[in-house]
C-alpha positions as a printed Julia matrix, in Angstrom:
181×3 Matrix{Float64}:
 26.95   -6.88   -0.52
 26.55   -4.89   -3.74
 25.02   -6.07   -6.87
 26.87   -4.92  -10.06
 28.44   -1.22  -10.25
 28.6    -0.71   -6.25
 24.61   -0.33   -5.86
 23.5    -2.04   -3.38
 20.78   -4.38   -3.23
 18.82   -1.86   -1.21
 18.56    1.34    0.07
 18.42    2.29    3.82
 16.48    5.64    3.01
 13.85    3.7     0.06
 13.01    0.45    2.41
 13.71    1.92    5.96
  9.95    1.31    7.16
 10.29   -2.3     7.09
 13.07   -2.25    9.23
 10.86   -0.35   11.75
 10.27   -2.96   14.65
  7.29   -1.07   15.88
  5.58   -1.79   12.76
  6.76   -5.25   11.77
  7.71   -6.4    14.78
 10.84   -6.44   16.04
 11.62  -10.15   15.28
 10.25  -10.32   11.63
  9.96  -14.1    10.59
 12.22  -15.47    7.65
 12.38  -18.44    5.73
 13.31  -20.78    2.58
 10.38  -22.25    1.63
 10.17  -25.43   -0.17
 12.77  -27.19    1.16
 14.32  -30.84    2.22
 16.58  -31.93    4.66
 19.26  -31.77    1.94
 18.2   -28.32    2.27
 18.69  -27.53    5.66
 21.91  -29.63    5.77
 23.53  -27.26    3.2
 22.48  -24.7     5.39
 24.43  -25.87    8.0
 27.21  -26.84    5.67
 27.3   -22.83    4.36
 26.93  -21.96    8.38
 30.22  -23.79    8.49
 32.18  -23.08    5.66
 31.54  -19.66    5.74
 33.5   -18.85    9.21
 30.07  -17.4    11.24
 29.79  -17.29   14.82
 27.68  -20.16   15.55
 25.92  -22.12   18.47
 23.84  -25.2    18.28
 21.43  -26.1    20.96
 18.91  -28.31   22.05
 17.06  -27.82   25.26
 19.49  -25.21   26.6
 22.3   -27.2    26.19
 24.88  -26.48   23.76
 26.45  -28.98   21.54
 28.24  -29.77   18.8
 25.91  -29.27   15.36
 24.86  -32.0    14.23
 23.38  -33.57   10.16
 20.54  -31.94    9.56
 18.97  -36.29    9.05
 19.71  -36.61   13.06
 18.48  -33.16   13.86
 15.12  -33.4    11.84
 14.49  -37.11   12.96
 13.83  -36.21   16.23
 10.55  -37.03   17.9
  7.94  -34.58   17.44
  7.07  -33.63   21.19
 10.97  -32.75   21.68
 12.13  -29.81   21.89
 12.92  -27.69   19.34
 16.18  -27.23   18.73
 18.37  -23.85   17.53
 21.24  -23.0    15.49
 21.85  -19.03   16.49
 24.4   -17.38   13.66
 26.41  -14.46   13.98
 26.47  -13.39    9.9
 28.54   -9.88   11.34
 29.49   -9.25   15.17
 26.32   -7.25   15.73
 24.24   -9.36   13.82
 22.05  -12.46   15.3
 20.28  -15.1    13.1
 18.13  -18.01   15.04
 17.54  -21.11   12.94
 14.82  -23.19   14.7
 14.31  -26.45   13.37
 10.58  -27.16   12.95
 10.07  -29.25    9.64
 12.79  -30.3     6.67
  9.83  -28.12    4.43
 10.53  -25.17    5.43
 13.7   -23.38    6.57
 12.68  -20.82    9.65
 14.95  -18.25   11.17
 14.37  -14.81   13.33
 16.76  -11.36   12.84
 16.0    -8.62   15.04
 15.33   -5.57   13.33
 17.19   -3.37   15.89
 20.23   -5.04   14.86
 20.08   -3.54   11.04
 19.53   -0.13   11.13
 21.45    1.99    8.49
 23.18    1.11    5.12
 25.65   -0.7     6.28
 23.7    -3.21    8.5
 21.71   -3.13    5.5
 23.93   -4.4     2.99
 25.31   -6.89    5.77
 21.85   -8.31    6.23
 21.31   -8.42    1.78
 24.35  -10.16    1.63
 23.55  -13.01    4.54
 20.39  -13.62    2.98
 22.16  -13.21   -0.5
 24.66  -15.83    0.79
 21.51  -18.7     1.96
 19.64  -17.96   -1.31
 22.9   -19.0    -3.68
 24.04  -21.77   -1.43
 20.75  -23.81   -1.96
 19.15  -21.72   -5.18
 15.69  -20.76   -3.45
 14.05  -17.4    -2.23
 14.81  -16.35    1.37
 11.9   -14.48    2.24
 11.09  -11.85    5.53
  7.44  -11.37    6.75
  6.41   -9.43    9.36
  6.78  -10.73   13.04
  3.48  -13.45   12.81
  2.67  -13.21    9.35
  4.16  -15.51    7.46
  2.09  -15.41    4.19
  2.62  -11.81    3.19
  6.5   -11.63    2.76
  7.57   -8.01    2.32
 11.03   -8.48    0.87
 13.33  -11.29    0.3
 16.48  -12.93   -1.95
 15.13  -13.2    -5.33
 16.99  -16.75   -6.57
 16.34  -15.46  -10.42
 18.08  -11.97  -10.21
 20.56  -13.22   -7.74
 19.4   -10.25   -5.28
 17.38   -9.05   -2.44
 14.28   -7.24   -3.7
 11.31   -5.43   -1.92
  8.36   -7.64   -2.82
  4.42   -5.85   -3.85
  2.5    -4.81   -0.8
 -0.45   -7.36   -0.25
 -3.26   -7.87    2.03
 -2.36  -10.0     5.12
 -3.37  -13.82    4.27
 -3.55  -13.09    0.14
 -1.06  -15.68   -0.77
  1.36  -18.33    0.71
  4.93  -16.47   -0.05
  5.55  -20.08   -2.18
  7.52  -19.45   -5.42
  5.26  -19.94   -8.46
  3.12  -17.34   -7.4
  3.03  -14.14   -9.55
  3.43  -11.66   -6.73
  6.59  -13.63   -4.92
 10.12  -14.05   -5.25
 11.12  -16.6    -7.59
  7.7   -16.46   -9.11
């Protein structure tokens, strides 16, 4: 949860306003942009290997998870299905499953208030970013092209990202003003 010399990735009390769910909403959106279905099933594979709470469902009915090939084959007026993680006890990640190009998941911000939740969230995120070697980026709640902080793949840690105006760039790495970029 700590990068070198016990500091952590970030601090509560320097990045606390966007962890405020009144002003980014309190389900900010996440994601790995970029990405295959190899992708997603070494996301499921780290889901798995790493011991975390998990439930796979489709439809409301839970079931055992499946390859990512069978889960992103399915036909496109289904249902999309959801792979909710528990990273700590407290903690709730939803994985939704809506194209192989771009990993999507939901935290709720009341869930990481304070260092420690903190550090727990930097290191989940820390954890997805390593396993497949790509930028795991938060927006706020409905604004997925103006990522505010995220896993930076190049310094192996979570970073706050440059404020930008809403809509200014697509979050994709390459870009001068986004992780990996």
């Amino acid at each position: 949860m700590y990068r070198s010399h016990g500091t952590p990735d970030l601090v509560w009390d320097e990045v606390k306003e966007k962890f405020d769910p009144d002003s980014m909403g309190a389900l900010p959106d996440l994601h790995v942009p970029d990405t295959t279905a190899d992708d997603w099933q070494a996301l499921l594979d780290l889901v798995v290997e790493s011991g975390w709470q998990h439930e796979y469902s489709e439809g409301g009915t839970t079931l055992a998870v499946p390859s990512a090939a069978h889960v992103l084959a399915r036909p496109h007026d289904a249902e999309c299905p959801q792979l909710r993680v528990r990273p700590t006890q407290d903690m709730l990640a939803i994985f939704r499953f809506h194209a192989d190009e771009e990993i999507d998941f939901d935290m709720d911000l009341r869930e990481i208030q304070g260092q420690d939740r903190l550090d727990a969230f930097c290191g989940f995120l820390r954890s997805i970013g390593r396993h497949l070697g790509k930028p795991v980026l938060m927006c706020p709640e409905g604004v997925d092209d103006s990522p505010v902080l995220g896993f930076d793949p190049t310094l192996g840690r979570v970073v706050v990202l440059p404020d930008r105006a809403v809509g200014s760039g697509g979050g994709a790495p390459g870009q001068a003003d986004t992780v990996g970029g």
